[in-house]
């Protein structure tokens, strides 16, 4: 059932695009890889996702997992059947900016593993947090980050060659940060400097996270703030390099530098604020992915996607969102 209505919605949007009316972006979610990659497409369809993001391996451990060819085939054929673009997210431990050489080496290898997995799974992009410079300043960190990116691409090429695969690597998407603890990429200028210095011939773009933008002091919840962000991206040559947006509401206050995701419409960016981002013409070609707690804290669910799709349609907010959030808060207390 979910499958059919999903197809119908997609057909509706495609025809709308052809008829010349405003094209609207895809909306999807982070999906659990419990049990491996094979169950991912059906899980995505069950919650109404039109685009999927998964972790390349367990995000809280350095121990990488290399999925077998059969598992990968299950994933890619399922995604193709449902026309679902795939994005991978690297593990949380990665710090490309670290002054600690050992940690940077591990981070580079983990990134290379994710890029190679991205090639094998035909991912449209691999998202990574850049990391923290630990007080050493952006300038010296930038050199380390760019070198780590270069090495990761080379290591990923070697990894693929060893496996006998000739696929090109997917674009690497650097994610903006909320600005906590010397994390790099809270300011657009830092992201621009990193993209400028990235190795030639490699595809490096951006993934913008709305909750991180808000927490970093970009007022995306206001019309003028969103305009300013977009013109800032345009001036720095970054607008065309935004290839994915993480659609998260924020539970932590504006400019708090705290990274705390909330269900869409239940946080401080709010329903209208996020709706404006989704409907902003410059982002119409960019897929939106939810990384939110859901009703039970176990990740994005059908209710969260329904709310996000209503934002896209500029429809009145459906009643499920706040009710679920209230229930979850009550359970946490
Ligand atoms: Zn994110």
CSV table of C-alpha atoms and ligand atoms in Angstrom, one decimal:
chain,number,residue,atom,x,y,z
A,1,UNK,CA,0.0,0.0,0.0
A,2,UNK,CA,2.7,2.4,1.1
A,3,UNK,CA,4.5,1.5,-2.0
A,4,UNK,CA,1.7,2.4,-4.4
A,5,UNK,CA,0.8,5.7,-2.8
A,6,UNK,CA,4.5,6.6,-2.9
A,7,UNK,CA,4.6,5.9,-6.7
A,8,UNK,CA,1.5,7.9,-7.1
A,9,UNK,CA,3.0,10.9,-5.3
A,10,UNK,CA,6.1,10.7,-7.3
A,11,UNK,CA,4.2,10.6,-10.6
A,12,UNK,CA,2.2,13.6,-9.4
A,13,UNK,CA,5.3,15.6,-8.7
A,14,UNK,CA,6.9,14.6,-12.0
A,15,UNK,CA,3.9,15.7,-14.0
A,16,UNK,CA,3.8,18.9,-12.0
A,17,UNK,CA,7.5,19.4,-13.1
A,18,UNK,CA,6.6,18.8,-16.7
A,19,UNK,CA,3.6,21.1,-16.6
A,20,UNK,CA,6.0,23.9,-15.7
A,21,UNK,CA,4.9,24.5,-12.2
A,22,UNK,CA,7.4,24.7,-9.3
A,23,UNK,CA,9.3,21.5,-9.0
A,24,UNK,CA,9.6,20.3,-5.4
A,25,UNK,CA,12.4,18.2,-3.9
A,26,UNK,CA,12.5,14.6,-2.8
A,27,UNK,CA,12.0,13.9,0.9
A,28,UNK,CA,13.5,10.9,2.6
A,29,UNK,CA,15.2,9.7,5.8
A,30,UNK,CA,18.0,8.0,7.6
A,31,UNK,CA,17.1,4.3,7.6
A,32,UNK,CA,18.3,1.7,10.0
A,33,UNK,CA,20.8,-0.9,8.7
A,34,UNK,CA,20.0,-3.4,11.5
A,35,UNK,CA,20.4,-6.8,9.9
A,36,UNK,CA,22.6,-5.4,7.2
A,37,UNK,CA,21.9,-3.5,4.0
A,38,UNK,CA,19.3,-5.9,2.5
A,39,UNK,CA,16.2,-4.7,4.5
A,40,UNK,CA,16.9,-1.0,3.8
A,41,UNK,CA,14.7,-0.5,0.6
A,42,UNK,CA,11.6,-2.1,2.2
A,43,UNK,CA,12.1,-0.1,5.4
A,44,UNK,CA,12.4,3.1,3.4
A,45,UNK,CA,9.2,2.4,1.4
A,46,UNK,CA,7.3,1.5,4.6
A,47,UNK,CA,7.9,5.0,6.0
A,48,UNK,CA,7.2,6.7,2.7
A,49,UNK,CA,10.8,7.8,2.0
A,50,UNK,CA,11.7,9.0,-1.5
A,51,UNK,CA,15.4,9.1,-0.8
A,52,UNK,CA,17.5,7.1,1.6
A,53,UNK,CA,20.5,7.7,3.8
A,54,UNK,CA,22.3,4.9,5.7
A,55,UNK,CA,25.5,4.6,7.8
A,56,UNK,CA,28.3,3.1,5.8
A,57,UNK,CA,29.0,1.0,9.0
A,58,UNK,CA,28.3,1.2,12.7
A,59,UNK,CA,28.7,4.9,13.4
A,60,UNK,CA,30.1,4.5,16.9
A,61,UNK,CA,32.9,2.0,16.3
A,62,UNK,CA,36.1,2.1,14.2
A,63,UNK,CA,35.5,-1.6,13.2
A,64,UNK,CA,34.3,-1.3,9.6
A,65,UNK,CA,32.1,-3.9,8.0
A,66,UNK,CA,32.4,-4.8,4.3
A,67,UNK,CA,29.0,-6.0,3.0
A,68,UNK,CA,29.1,-9.0,0.7
A,69,UNK,CA,28.2,-8.8,-3.0
A,70,UNK,CA,24.9,-10.5,-2.5
A,71,UNK,CA,23.9,-8.1,0.2
A,72,UNK,CA,24.9,-5.2,-2.0
A,73,UNK,CA,22.8,-6.6,-4.9
A,74,UNK,CA,19.8,-6.9,-2.6
A,75,UNK,CA,20.2,-3.2,-1.6
A,76,UNK,CA,20.8,-1.8,-5.1
A,77,UNK,CA,18.1,-3.8,-6.8
A,78,UNK,CA,15.6,-2.8,-4.1
A,79,UNK,CA,16.5,0.8,-4.4
A,80,UNK,CA,16.2,0.7,-8.2
A,81,UNK,CA,12.8,-1.0,-8.0
A,82,UNK,CA,11.5,1.8,-5.9
A,83,UNK,CA,13.5,4.6,-7.6
A,84,UNK,CA,15.2,5.6,-4.3
A,85,UNK,CA,18.5,7.5,-4.5
A,86,UNK,CA,21.0,6.4,-1.8
A,87,UNK,CA,23.4,8.5,0.3
A,88,UNK,CA,25.9,7.1,2.8
A,89,UNK,CA,26.9,8.8,6.1
A,90,UNK,CA,30.3,8.1,7.5
A,91,UNK,CA,30.9,7.0,11.1
A,92,UNK,CA,30.7,9.7,13.9
A,93,UNK,CA,34.3,9.0,15.1
A,94,UNK,CA,35.9,10.6,12.0
A,95,UNK,CA,38.0,13.7,12.6
A,96,UNK,CA,39.8,14.8,9.5
A,97,UNK,CA,41.0,18.0,11.3
A,98,UNK,CA,42.6,16.3,14.2
A,99,UNK,CA,46.1,17.3,15.1
A,100,UNK,CA,46.6,13.7,16.3
A,101,UNK,CA,48.2,11.9,13.4
A,102,UNK,CA,47.1,8.4,14.5
A,103,UNK,CA,43.5,9.6,14.8
A,104,UNK,CA,43.7,11.3,11.4
A,105,UNK,CA,45.0,8.1,9.8
A,106,UNK,CA,42.1,6.1,11.2
A,107,UNK,CA,39.7,8.8,10.1
A,108,UNK,CA,41.2,8.8,6.6
A,109,UNK,CA,40.8,5.0,6.3
A,110,UNK,CA,37.3,5.1,7.6
A,111,UNK,CA,36.4,7.7,5.0
A,112,UNK,CA,38.1,5.6,2.3
A,113,UNK,CA,36.1,2.6,3.4
A,114,UNK,CA,32.8,4.7,3.1
A,115,UNK,CA,33.7,6.0,-0.3
A,116,UNK,CA,34.5,2.5,-1.6
A,117,UNK,CA,31.2,1.2,-0.1
A,118,UNK,CA,29.5,4.2,-1.8
A,119,UNK,CA,30.9,3.1,-5.2
A,120,UNK,CA,29.8,-0.5,-4.7
A,121,UNK,CA,26.3,0.5,-3.5
A,122,UNK,CA,25.9,3.1,-6.3
A,123,UNK,CA,25.4,5.9,-3.8
A,124,UNK,CA,24.7,9.4,-5.0
A,125,UNK,CA,27.0,10.8,-2.3
A,126,UNK,CA,28.9,10.1,0.9
A,127,UNK,CA,28.3,12.5,3.7
A,128,UNK,CA,30.9,13.2,6.4
A,129,UNK,CA,31.4,15.5,9.3
A,130,UNK,CA,34.7,17.3,9.0
A,131,UNK,CA,35.7,17.2,12.7
A,132,UNK,CA,37.3,19.4,15.3
A,133,UNK,CA,40.6,21.2,15.1
A,134,UNK,CA,40.9,21.0,18.9
A,135,UNK,CA,41.9,24.6,19.3
A,136,UNK,CA,44.7,24.6,16.7
A,137,UNK,CA,42.7,27.0,14.5
A,138,UNK,CA,41.1,26.6,11.1
A,139,UNK,CA,44.1,27.5,8.9
A,140,UNK,CA,46.4,24.7,10.0
A,141,UNK,CA,43.4,22.3,10.2
A,142,UNK,CA,42.4,23.1,6.6
A,143,UNK,CA,45.7,21.7,5.4
A,144,UNK,CA,45.3,18.5,7.4
A,145,UNK,CA,41.6,18.1,6.2
A,146,UNK,CA,42.4,18.6,2.5
A,147,UNK,CA,45.3,16.1,2.8
A,148,UNK,CA,43.1,13.6,4.5
A,149,UNK,CA,40.5,13.9,1.8
A,150,UNK,CA,43.1,13.4,-0.9
A,151,UNK,CA,44.5,10.3,0.9
A,152,UNK,CA,41.0,8.9,1.4
A,153,UNK,CA,40.1,9.2,-2.3
A,154,UNK,CA,43.4,7.4,-3.2
A,155,UNK,CA,42.9,4.7,-0.6
A,156,UNK,CA,39.3,4.2,-1.8
A,157,UNK,CA,40.6,3.8,-5.4
A,158,UNK,CA,43.1,1.2,-4.3
A,159,UNK,CA,40.4,-0.6,-2.3
A,160,UNK,CA,38.1,-0.8,-5.3
A,161,UNK,CA,40.9,-1.9,-7.6
A,162,UNK,CA,41.7,-4.7,-5.2
A,163,UNK,CA,38.1,-5.8,-5.4
A,164,UNK,CA,38.3,-5.7,-9.2
A,165,UNK,CA,35.8,-2.9,-9.5
A,166,UNK,CA,36.1,0.0,-11.9
A,167,UNK,CA,33.3,2.2,-10.6
A,168,UNK,CA,34.0,5.8,-10.1
A,169,UNK,CA,33.8,7.1,-6.5
A,170,UNK,CA,30.6,9.0,-5.5
A,171,UNK,CA,30.9,12.7,-4.5
A,172,UNK,CA,32.1,13.4,-1.0
A,173,UNK,CA,29.8,15.8,0.8
A,174,UNK,CA,31.2,17.8,3.7
A,175,UNK,CA,28.5,18.6,6.3
A,176,UNK,CA,28.3,22.0,8.0
A,177,UNK,CA,28.7,21.8,11.8
A,178,UNK,CA,26.7,23.3,14.7
A,179,UNK,CA,30.0,24.8,15.9
A,180,UNK,CA,30.5,22.9,19.1
A,181,UNK,CA,34.0,22.3,20.5
A,182,UNK,CA,36.1,23.8,17.7
A,183,UNK,CA,34.2,21.8,15.0
A,184,UNK,CA,35.1,23.0,11.5
A,185,UNK,CA,32.4,24.1,9.0
A,186,UNK,CA,30.0,26.2,11.1
A,187,UNK,CA,30.9,29.2,8.9
A,188,UNK,CA,30.3,29.2,5.2
A,189,UNK,CA,33.7,30.7,4.6
A,190,UNK,CA,35.4,27.6,6.1
A,191,UNK,CA,33.4,25.3,3.9
A,192,UNK,CA,34.3,27.4,0.8
A,193,UNK,CA,38.0,27.3,1.7
A,194,UNK,CA,37.9,23.5,2.0
A,195,UNK,CA,36.1,23.0,-1.3
A,196,UNK,CA,38.4,25.4,-3.0
A,197,UNK,CA,41.5,23.5,-1.8
A,198,UNK,CA,40.0,20.0,-2.4
A,199,UNK,CA,41.9,17.8,-4.9
A,200,UNK,CA,41.2,18.6,-8.5
A,201,UNK,CA,39.4,15.8,-10.4
A,202,UNK,CA,37.6,14.6,-7.3
A,203,UNK,CA,34.0,15.4,-6.7
A,204,UNK,CA,33.6,17.3,-3.4
A,205,UNK,CA,30.3,19.1,-2.4
A,206,UNK,CA,28.3,20.1,0.6
A,207,UNK,CA,25.5,18.6,2.7
A,208,UNK,CA,23.7,21.3,4.7
A,209,UNK,CA,22.0,20.4,7.9
A,210,UNK,CA,19.2,22.8,8.9
A,211,UNK,CA,19.6,22.1,12.6
A,212,UNK,CA,23.3,22.7,12.5
A,213,UNK,CA,22.8,25.9,10.5
A,214,UNK,CA,20.4,27.2,13.1
A,215,UNK,CA,22.6,26.2,16.1
A,216,UNK,CA,25.6,27.8,14.4
A,217,UNK,CA,23.8,31.1,14.2
A,218,UNK,CA,22.4,31.1,10.6
A,219,UNK,CA,18.8,32.4,11.2
A,220,UNK,CA,17.2,29.9,8.7
A,221,UNK,CA,13.9,30.1,10.7
A,222,UNK,CA,13.3,33.6,9.3
A,223,UNK,CA,12.6,34.6,5.7
A,224,UNK,CA,15.4,37.2,5.7
A,225,UNK,CA,17.9,34.8,7.4
A,226,UNK,CA,17.2,32.2,4.7
A,227,UNK,CA,17.7,34.7,2.0
A,228,UNK,CA,21.0,35.8,3.5
A,229,UNK,CA,22.2,32.2,3.8
A,230,UNK,CA,21.3,31.5,0.1
A,231,UNK,CA,23.0,34.7,-1.1
A,232,UNK,CA,26.0,33.9,1.1
A,233,UNK,CA,26.2,30.4,-0.6
A,234,UNK,CA,25.9,32.0,-4.0
A,235,UNK,CA,28.6,34.6,-3.3
A,236,UNK,CA,31.0,32.0,-2.2
A,237,UNK,CA,30.3,29.7,-5.2
A,238,UNK,CA,28.7,27.1,-2.9
A,239,UNK,CA,25.1,27.1,-4.0
A,240,UNK,CA,25.5,24.6,-6.9
A,241,UNK,CA,27.7,22.4,-4.7
A,242,UNK,CA,24.9,21.8,-2.1
A,243,UNK,CA,24.0,18.2,-3.1
A,244,UNK,CA,22.0,17.1,-0.1
A,245,UNK,CA,20.1,18.8,2.8
A,246,UNK,CA,19.6,17.2,6.2
A,247,UNK,CA,16.1,18.3,7.2
A,248,UNK,CA,16.2,18.5,10.9
A,249,UNK,CA,14.4,20.7,13.4
A,250,UNK,CA,16.5,21.9,16.3
A,251,UNK,CA,15.8,21.2,20.0
A,252,UNK,CA,18.6,23.5,21.0
A,253,UNK,CA,18.4,27.3,20.8
A,254,UNK,CA,19.5,29.6,18.0
A,255,UNK,CA,23.3,30.2,17.9
A,256,UNK,CA,23.7,27.8,20.9
A,257,UNK,CA,26.3,25.7,19.0
A,258,UNK,CA,24.6,22.6,20.3
A,259,UNK,CA,23.7,19.8,17.9
A,260,UNK,CA,20.3,18.4,19.0
A,261,UNK,CA,17.9,17.3,16.3
A,262,UNK,CA,14.1,17.5,16.8
A,263,UNK,CA,11.2,16.1,14.7
A,264,UNK,CA,10.2,18.4,11.8
A,265,UNK,CA,7.9,21.1,13.1
A,266,UNK,CA,8.4,20.3,16.8
A,267,UNK,CA,11.6,22.3,17.3
A,268,UNK,CA,12.7,25.9,17.3
A,269,UNK,CA,13.1,26.3,13.5
A,270,UNK,CA,9.4,25.2,13.4
A,271,UNK,CA,6.9,24.1,10.8
A,272,UNK,CA,6.8,27.4,8.8
A,273,UNK,CA,10.6,27.8,8.9
A,274,UNK,CA,11.4,24.4,7.6
A,275,UNK,CA,8.6,24.6,5.0
A,276,UNK,CA,10.3,27.7,3.6
A,277,UNK,CA,13.6,25.9,3.3
A,278,UNK,CA,12.0,22.9,1.5
A,279,UNK,CA,10.1,25.2,-0.9
A,280,UNK,CA,13.0,27.6,-1.6
A,281,UNK,CA,13.4,27.5,-5.4
A,282,UNK,CA,17.3,27.2,-5.2
A,283,UNK,CA,16.9,23.9,-3.3
A,284,UNK,CA,14.3,22.3,-5.6
A,285,UNK,CA,16.8,19.9,-7.1
A,286,UNK,CA,18.4,18.9,-3.8
A,287,UNK,CA,17.1,15.9,-1.9
A,288,UNK,CA,16.1,16.3,1.8
A,289,UNK,CA,16.8,13.7,4.3
A,290,UNK,CA,15.4,13.5,7.9
A,291,UNK,CA,17.8,12.6,10.7
A,292,UNK,CA,15.3,13.0,13.6
A,293,UNK,CA,14.3,11.0,16.7
A,294,UNK,CA,10.8,10.0,15.4
A,295,UNK,CA,8.0,9.3,17.9
A,296,UNK,CA,9.8,6.7,19.9
A,297,UNK,CA,13.4,8.0,19.6
A,298,UNK,CA,14.4,5.2,17.2
A,299,UNK,CA,14.8,7.4,14.2
A,300,UNK,CA,12.7,8.9,11.4
A,301,UNK,CA,9.2,7.3,11.1
A,302,UNK,CA,6.2,7.6,8.8
A,303,UNK,CA,4.7,10.4,10.9
A,304,UNK,CA,7.9,12.6,10.6
A,305,UNK,CA,7.9,12.0,6.8
A,306,UNK,CA,4.2,12.9,6.6
A,307,UNK,CA,4.9,16.2,8.4
A,308,UNK,CA,7.8,17.0,6.1
A,309,UNK,CA,5.7,16.2,3.0
A,310,UNK,CA,3.0,18.6,4.2
A,311,UNK,CA,5.7,21.2,4.6
A,312,UNK,CA,6.6,20.6,1.0
A,313,UNK,CA,3.0,21.0,-0.1
A,314,UNK,CA,2.7,24.1,2.2
A,315,UNK,CA,-0.3,22.3,3.6
A,316,UNK,CA,-1.7,22.7,7.1
A,317,UNK,CA,0.4,20.8,9.6
A,318,UNK,CA,-0.9,17.3,10.2
A,319,UNK,CA,-1.9,16.5,13.8
A,320,UNK,CA,0.4,13.5,14.3
A,321,UNK,CA,3.6,15.5,14.8
A,322,UNK,CA,3.1,17.4,18.0
A,323,UNK,CA,1.1,14.6,19.6
A,324,UNK,CA,4.0,12.2,19.0
A,325,UNK,CA,6.5,14.7,20.3
A,326,UNK,CA,4.5,15.2,23.5
A,327,UNK,CA,4.2,11.4,24.0
A,328,UNK,CA,8.0,11.0,23.5
A,329,UNK,CA,8.8,13.8,25.9
A,330,UNK,CA,6.4,12.3,28.5
A,331,UNK,CA,8.2,9.0,28.2
A,332,UNK,CA,11.6,10.6,28.6
A,333,UNK,CA,10.6,12.2,31.9
B,1,LIG,ZN1,23.1,15.9,9.6
